[in-house]
Short mmCIF file of C-alpha atoms in Angstrom, two decimals:
data_model
loop_
_atom_site.label_atom_id
_atom_site.label_comp_id
_atom_site.label_asym_id
_atom_site.label_seq_id
_atom_site.Cartn_x
_atom_site.Cartn_y
_atom_site.Cartn_z
CA UNK A 138 -7.48 -19.18 -9.38
CA UNK A 139 -8.57 -22.29 -11.15
CA UNK A 140 -11.33 -21.59 -13.68
CA UNK A 141 -11.01 -18.02 -13.62
CA UNK A 142 -9.68 -15.73 -16.56
CA UNK A 143 -7.76 -12.87 -15.37
CA UNK A 144 -8.94 -9.99 -17.42
CA UNK A 145 -6.93 -7.41 -19.48
CA UNK A 146 -6.32 -4.65 -17.10
CA UNK A 147 -6.12 -1.22 -18.54
CA UNK A 148 -3.14 1.04 -17.65
CA UNK A 149 -2.49 3.93 -19.66
CA UNK A 150 1.04 4.74 -18.11
CA UNK A 151 4.12 3.42 -19.71
CA UNK A 152 6.35 0.73 -18.10
CA UNK A 153 9.59 1.68 -16.56
CA UNK A 154 12.57 -0.05 -15.39
CA UNK A 155 13.32 -0.53 -11.52
CA UNK A 156 15.32 2.03 -9.68
CA UNK A 157 18.89 1.26 -10.84
CA UNK A 158 20.09 1.20 -7.17
CA UNK A 159 17.89 -1.83 -6.55
CA UNK A 160 20.82 -4.14 -5.89
CA UNK A 161 22.34 -1.64 -3.33
CA UNK A 162 18.89 -1.45 -1.55
CA UNK A 163 18.76 -5.14 -1.27
CA UNK A 164 22.00 -5.41 0.37
CA UNK A 165 21.05 -2.46 2.89
CA UNK A 166 17.79 -4.39 3.50
CA UNK A 167 19.47 -7.49 4.72
CA UNK A 168 21.74 -5.49 7.11
CA UNK A 169 18.66 -3.66 8.42
CA UNK A 170 16.78 -6.90 9.00
CA UNK A 171 19.60 -8.40 10.84
CA UNK A 172 19.93 -5.17 13.08
CA UNK A 173 16.30 -4.74 13.68
CA UNK A 174 15.38 -8.20 14.51
CA UNK A 175 11.96 -8.13 13.04
CA UNK A 176 12.38 -11.42 11.34
CA UNK A 177 12.89 -14.11 13.77
CA UNK A 178 13.23 -17.34 11.54
CA UNK A 179 14.29 -18.77 8.47
CA UNK A 180 10.54 -19.11 7.54
CA UNK A 181 10.20 -15.25 8.07
CA UNK A 182 13.14 -14.49 5.69
CA UNK A 183 11.72 -16.87 3.07
CA UNK A 184 8.19 -15.19 3.21
CA UNK A 185 10.02 -11.90 2.53
CA UNK A 186 12.15 -13.32 -0.11
CA UNK A 187 9.03 -14.40 -1.89
CA UNK A 188 7.49 -10.99 -1.61
CA UNK A 189 10.51 -9.32 -3.35
CA UNK A 190 9.70 -6.09 -1.48
CA UNK A 191 13.13 -4.27 -2.72
CA UNK A 192 11.72 -4.96 -6.17
CA UNK A 193 8.25 -3.44 -5.76
CA UNK A 194 9.78 -0.37 -4.03
CA UNK A 195 12.17 0.09 -6.97
CA UNK A 196 9.63 -0.23 -9.32
CA UNK A 197 7.24 2.29 -7.39
CA UNK A 198 10.01 4.68 -6.78
CA UNK A 199 12.19 4.52 -9.94
CA UNK A 200 13.85 7.97 -9.36
CA UNK A 201 14.80 7.87 -5.81
CA UNK A 202 18.18 8.43 -4.66
CA UNK A 203 20.31 5.75 -3.51
CA UNK A 204 19.94 6.53 0.18
CA UNK A 205 16.26 7.38 -0.03
CA UNK A 206 15.45 3.96 -1.82
CA UNK A 207 17.23 2.16 0.85
CA UNK A 208 14.99 4.16 3.53
CA UNK A 209 11.93 3.33 1.59
CA UNK A 210 12.54 -0.47 1.11
CA UNK A 211 13.11 -0.59 4.80
CA UNK A 212 9.73 1.25 5.59
CA UNK A 213 7.92 -1.08 2.83
CA UNK A 214 9.43 -4.17 4.60
CA UNK A 215 7.88 -3.02 7.91
CA UNK A 216 4.45 -2.66 6.40
CA UNK A 217 4.62 -6.10 4.69
CA UNK A 218 5.63 -7.66 7.84
CA UNK A 219 3.04 -6.03 9.91
CA UNK A 220 0.46 -7.08 7.22
CA UNK A 221 1.54 -10.64 7.23
CA UNK A 222 1.34 -10.47 11.07
CA UNK A 223 -2.25 -9.29 11.29
CA UNK A 224 -3.43 -11.57 8.38
CA UNK A 225 -1.86 -14.88 9.59
CA UNK A 226 -0.95 -14.46 13.28
CA UNK A 227 -3.24 -14.55 16.34
CA UNK A 228 -3.15 -10.78 16.81
CA UNK A 229 -5.12 -10.52 13.75
CA UNK A 230 -7.82 -13.02 14.94
CA UNK A 231 -9.00 -11.45 18.32
CA UNK A 232 -9.97 -7.81 18.59
CA UNK A 233 -8.23 -7.22 22.07
CA UNK A 234 -4.96 -8.73 21.04
CA UNK A 235 -5.18 -6.52 17.88
CA UNK A 236 -5.84 -3.51 19.68
CA UNK A 237 -3.09 -4.31 22.17
CA UNK A 238 -0.66 -4.77 19.29
CA UNK A 239 -1.66 -1.53 17.69
CA UNK A 240 -0.96 0.45 20.94
CA UNK A 241 2.68 -0.60 20.60
CA UNK A 242 3.00 1.51 17.60
CA UNK A 243 0.28 4.42 17.68
CA UNK A 244 1.81 6.32 20.67
CA UNK A 245 5.21 6.58 18.61
CA UNK A 246 3.66 8.79 16.18
CA UNK A 247 3.01 11.26 18.99
CA UNK A 248 6.63 11.14 20.28
CA UNK A 249 6.25 8.21 22.76
CA UNK A 250 9.44 5.95 23.15
CA UNK A 251 9.32 2.80 21.27
CA UNK A 252 9.92 0.46 24.28
CA UNK A 253 11.45 -3.03 24.03
CA UNK A 254 9.49 -4.37 21.12
CA UNK A 255 11.71 -5.06 17.92
CA UNK A 256 8.95 -4.31 15.64
CA UNK A 257 8.20 -0.93 17.48
CA UNK A 258 11.86 -0.02 17.36
CA UNK A 259 11.98 -0.47 13.82
CA UNK A 260 8.93 1.46 13.24
CA UNK A 261 10.25 4.45 15.51
CA UNK A 262 13.72 4.44 13.34
CA UNK A 263 11.98 4.28 10.00
CA UNK A 264 9.52 6.91 11.07
CA UNK A 265 12.03 9.45 12.33
CA UNK A 266 14.26 9.11 9.29
CA UNK A 267 11.14 9.54 6.96
CA UNK A 268 9.80 12.67 8.73
CA UNK A 269 13.32 14.22 9.26
CA UNK A 270 13.28 17.73 7.61
CA UNK A 271 9.80 17.44 6.27
CA UNK A 272 7.17 20.23 6.48
CA UNK A 273 4.56 20.03 9.14
CA UNK A 274 1.85 19.61 6.67
CA UNK A 275 3.55 16.59 5.16
CA UNK A 276 4.17 15.12 8.57
CA UNK A 277 0.67 15.54 9.69
CA UNK A 278 -0.72 13.72 6.31
CA UNK A 279 1.77 10.98 6.66
CA UNK A 280 1.17 10.37 10.38
CA UNK A 281 -2.68 10.42 9.76
CA UNK A 282 -2.32 8.03 6.86
CA UNK A 283 -0.38 5.57 9.02
CA UNK A 284 -2.73 5.77 11.73
CA UNK A 285 -5.64 5.14 9.46
CA UNK A 286 -3.62 1.98 7.81
CA UNK A 287 -2.91 0.61 11.27
CA UNK A 288 -6.48 0.99 12.54
CA UNK A 289 -7.92 -0.68 9.25
CA UNK A 290 -6.75 -4.13 10.70
CA UNK A 291 -8.92 -3.63 13.93
CA UNK A 292 -11.89 -2.36 11.87
CA UNK A 293 -11.74 -5.18 9.28
CA UNK A 294 -11.35 -7.71 12.17
CA UNK A 295 -14.53 -6.25 14.07
CA UNK A 296 -16.42 -6.34 10.74
CA UNK A 297 -15.50 -9.98 10.37
CA UNK A 298 -16.11 -11.04 13.82
CA UNK A 299 -19.71 -9.34 13.42
CA UNK A 300 -20.23 -10.76 10.10
CA UNK A 301 -20.87 -7.33 8.65
CA UNK A 302 -20.65 -7.05 4.90
CA UNK A 303 -19.74 -3.34 3.87
CA UNK A 304 -21.33 -1.69 0.93
CA UNK A 305 -19.09 -1.72 -2.22
CA UNK A 306 -18.79 2.13 -1.91
CA UNK A 307 -17.61 1.82 1.68
CA UNK A 308 -15.25 -1.01 0.77
CA UNK A 309 -13.79 0.98 -2.05
CA UNK A 310 -13.01 3.90 0.32
CA UNK A 311 -11.59 1.60 3.04
CA UNK A 312 -9.55 -0.50 0.49
CA UNK A 313 -7.45 2.71 -0.41
CA UNK A 314 -6.42 2.71 3.55
CA UNK A 315 -5.98 -0.91 4.21
CA UNK A 316 -3.75 -1.72 1.34
CA UNK A 317 -1.39 1.24 2.71
CA UNK A 318 -1.78 3.22 -0.74
CA UNK A 319 -2.03 6.37 0.94
CA UNK A 320 1.19 6.04 2.77
CA UNK A 321 3.08 4.88 -0.11
CA UNK A 322 1.79 7.76 -2.12
CA UNK A 323 2.91 10.37 0.69
CA UNK A 324 6.52 8.98 0.43
CA UNK A 325 6.59 9.67 -3.45
CA UNK A 326 7.39 13.22 -2.22
CA UNK A 327 10.47 11.88 -0.57
CA UNK A 328 11.47 9.82 -3.67
CA UNK A 329 10.85 12.91 -5.99
CA UNK A 330 12.79 15.44 -3.82
CA UNK A 331 9.77 17.54 -3.21
CA UNK A 332 7.54 18.87 -0.32
CA UNK A 333 4.60 20.40 -1.65
CA UNK A 334 2.84 23.34 0.05
CA UNK A 335 -0.48 22.70 1.89
CA UNK A 336 -2.49 24.73 -0.37
CA UNK A 337 -1.82 22.34 -3.10
CA UNK A 338 -2.87 19.28 -1.10
CA UNK A 339 -6.39 20.93 -0.64
CA UNK A 340 -7.00 21.18 -4.41
CA UNK A 341 -10.00 18.78 -5.38
CA UNK A 342 -7.93 17.37 -8.40
CA UNK A 343 -5.03 16.54 -6.06
CA UNK A 344 -7.09 14.81 -3.74
CA UNK A 345 -9.05 12.96 -6.59
CA UNK A 346 -5.83 11.98 -8.13
CA UNK A 347 -4.64 10.35 -4.84
CA UNK A 348 -7.99 8.66 -4.24
CA UNK A 349 -7.96 7.28 -7.82
CA UNK A 350 -4.40 6.02 -7.54
CA UNK A 351 -5.02 4.59 -4.33
CA UNK A 352 -8.02 2.74 -5.34
CA UNK A 353 -6.46 1.44 -8.55
CA UNK A 354 -3.65 -0.39 -6.40
CA UNK A 355 -6.11 -1.69 -3.80
CA UNK A 356 -8.55 -3.14 -6.52
CA UNK A 357 -5.85 -4.47 -8.57
CA UNK A 358 -4.28 -6.33 -5.58
CA UNK A 359 -7.96 -7.74 -5.00
CA UNK A 360 -7.65 -9.53 -8.34
CA UNK A 361 -4.36 -11.14 -7.38
CA UNK A 362 -5.39 -12.08 -3.67
CA UNK A 363 -8.73 -13.58 -4.71
CA UNK A 364 -8.09 -17.08 -3.99
CA UNK A 365 -6.31 -16.33 -0.66
CA UNK A 366 -9.32 -14.10 0.25
CA UNK A 367 -11.81 -16.42 -0.92
CA UNK A 368 -10.23 -19.45 1.22
CA UNK A 369 -10.40 -17.27 4.12
CA UNK A 370 -14.10 -16.99 3.90
CA UNK A 371 -14.48 -13.12 4.27
CA UNK A 372 -15.74 -10.62 1.85
CA UNK A 373 -12.92 -8.05 2.26
CA UNK A 374 -12.06 -8.48 -1.45
CA UNK A 375 -13.96 -6.40 -4.10
CA UNK A 376 -14.75 -9.30 -6.22
CA UNK A 377 -16.04 -11.29 -3.46
CA UNK A 378 -18.10 -8.47 -2.26
CA UNK A 379 -19.61 -7.85 -5.86
CA UNK A 380 -20.29 -11.58 -6.08
CA UNK A 381 -22.10 -11.50 -2.57
CA UNK A 382 -23.92 -8.20 -3.27
CA UNK A 383 -25.02 -8.75 -6.84
CA UNK A 384 -25.27 -12.65 -6.95
CA UNK A 385 -23.30 -12.92 -10.03
CA UNK A 386 -20.90 -15.69 -11.02
CA UNK A 387 -17.40 -15.28 -9.78
CA UNK A 388 -16.04 -14.54 -13.41
CA UNK A 389 -18.56 -11.96 -13.80
CA UNK A 390 -17.52 -10.43 -10.70
CA UNK A 391 -13.88 -10.38 -11.69
CA UNK A 392 -14.85 -8.52 -14.83
CA UNK A 393 -16.99 -6.05 -12.94
CA UNK A 394 -14.05 -5.19 -10.71
CA UNK A 395 -11.86 -4.80 -13.69
CA UNK A 396 -14.12 -2.10 -15.06
CA UNK A 397 -13.95 -0.35 -11.71
CA UNK A 398 -10.00 -0.41 -12.34
CA UNK A 399 -10.36 0.86 -15.66
CA UNK A 400 -12.50 3.70 -14.32
CA UNK A 401 -9.77 4.40 -11.78
CA UNK A 402 -7.09 4.89 -14.54
CA UNK A 403 -9.59 7.20 -16.45
CA UNK A 404 -10.01 9.39 -13.19
CA UNK A 405 -6.28 9.63 -12.71
CA UNK A 406 -5.91 10.95 -16.21
CA UNK A 407 -8.85 13.63 -15.73
CA UNK A 408 -7.53 14.67 -12.37
CA UNK A 409 -4.04 15.29 -13.61
CA UNK A 410 -5.41 17.51 -16.54
CA UNK A 411 -7.57 19.45 -13.86
CA UNK A 412 -4.60 19.89 -11.49
CA UNK A 413 -2.50 21.69 -14.22
CA UNK A 414 -5.59 23.94 -14.79
CA UNK A 415 -6.12 24.51 -11.09
CA UNK A 416 -2.45 25.45 -10.52
CA UNK A 417 -2.99 28.17 -13.05
CA UNK A 418 -6.05 29.48 -11.41
CA UNK A 419 -4.44 29.60 -8.12
CA UNK A 420 -1.55 31.57 -9.45
CA UNK A 421 1.06 28.84 -8.61
CA UNK A 422 4.03 28.98 -11.12
CA UNK A 423 7.58 28.23 -11.24
CA UNK A 424 9.11 25.89 -9.02
CA UNK A 425 5.98 24.82 -6.91
CA UNK A 426 4.06 23.97 -10.19
CA UNK A 427 6.97 22.04 -11.40
CA UNK A 428 7.23 20.22 -8.13
CA UNK A 429 3.38 19.50 -7.99
CA UNK A 430 3.30 17.99 -11.46
CA UNK A 431 6.48 15.97 -10.81
CA UNK A 432 4.64 14.45 -7.97
CA UNK A 433 1.51 13.76 -10.02
CA UNK A 434 3.83 11.87 -12.48
CA UNK A 435 5.56 10.07 -9.50
CA UNK A 436 1.99 8.97 -8.55
CA UNK A 437 1.60 7.50 -12.00
CA UNK A 438 4.82 5.73 -11.87
CA UNK A 439 3.91 4.20 -8.59
CA UNK A 440 0.71 2.70 -10.01
CA UNK A 441 2.56 1.41 -12.72
CA UNK A 442 5.30 0.04 -10.64
CA UNK A 443 2.75 -1.72 -8.51
CA UNK A 444 0.97 -3.14 -11.53
CA UNK A 445 4.12 -4.56 -12.81
CA UNK A 446 5.45 -6.15 -9.72
CA UNK A 447 2.40 -8.45 -9.22
CA UNK A 448 3.50 -10.22 -12.25
CA UNK A 449 7.11 -10.98 -11.03
CA UNK A 450 6.70 -11.79 -7.29
CA UNK A 451 6.00 -15.34 -6.30
CA UNK A 452 3.96 -14.06 -3.46
CA UNK A 453 1.21 -13.61 -6.13
CA UNK A 454 2.25 -15.97 -9.09
CA UNK A 455 2.58 -19.15 -7.00
CA UNK A 456 1.25 -20.98 -4.19
CA UNK A 457 3.38 -20.61 -0.95
CA UNK A 458 5.51 -23.71 -0.10
CA UNK A 459 3.56 -25.66 2.41
CA UNK A 460 4.89 -29.13 3.09
CA UNK A 461 2.91 -29.44 6.25
CA UNK A 462 -0.51 -28.49 4.67
CA UNK A 463 -0.59 -25.67 7.11
CA UNK A 464 -0.70 -21.90 6.70
CA UNK A 465 3.05 -20.36 6.85
CA UNK A 466 3.75 -19.29 10.45
CA UNK A 467 3.59 -15.36 11.12
CA UNK A 468 6.75 -13.30 11.89
CA UNK A 469 6.08 -13.67 15.63
CA UNK A 470 6.43 -10.15 16.54
CA UNK A 471 4.16 -9.69 19.58
#
């Protein structure tokens, strides 16, 4: 954003190469897009190309097996397409239309058939493959996180229409949900080939680790989305919210949000340390302990991958091509 200095963001996790099966996943994605029909125009395909979804997925899940990465790329693509649709399309501008659009997806989580909608069929297909063979606890967690993510569009829209400005604390909690970070963290277990017991999911350290990781990703994304969010005139960006609430210059608000991001990294390190201690106290040893700590490392790789991705995707590093001077059309799903 012109006149704004991007701060030096602290991230204590080492960089890594993207998943070595990235090229295969790119090919599989093209075939899936043709089959699913969720991209109905050349503009829609170009939007996805700028976003480089296979890259962010390969960076987020560098250890996933080839077939797993293929599936995770397709799932990630569905979430990005839905995000674009609600951000740019008419269904993200009217509460009644938004609720109607959500009603095409939410019943699928309870076993309802997908119907004729291409986006609903794509959602149902990826959902079924993601949950296949997973434990009831994991399925419940993932389903709840998807519901919360989808409802966040409606909640944000109603807030915007009512001109309701959230507190910073409330925004930070909701940003974890609206950026879909919890759903991405859930599938770390698929990428790592583990399925943790439900007792571990209730450790305070495990919950703190998830929250800090999700908040890091959401707040960091706010730095990169600042110009777009400012042009939209809404306060659903941490920087704009800090500026509004505290009455500070925009650069100072950017720096304050960077301090929050730094604190998220510290909280992740503290939670990972405490997780090892709580595993010992609970008497959890052997393979379950190894799986839990592997998942924690997967969370760190996910955060690092999302961080590095923002510097490599033209979705964030360059303005969208706009020869007509208008916003790019949505994917026209509904």
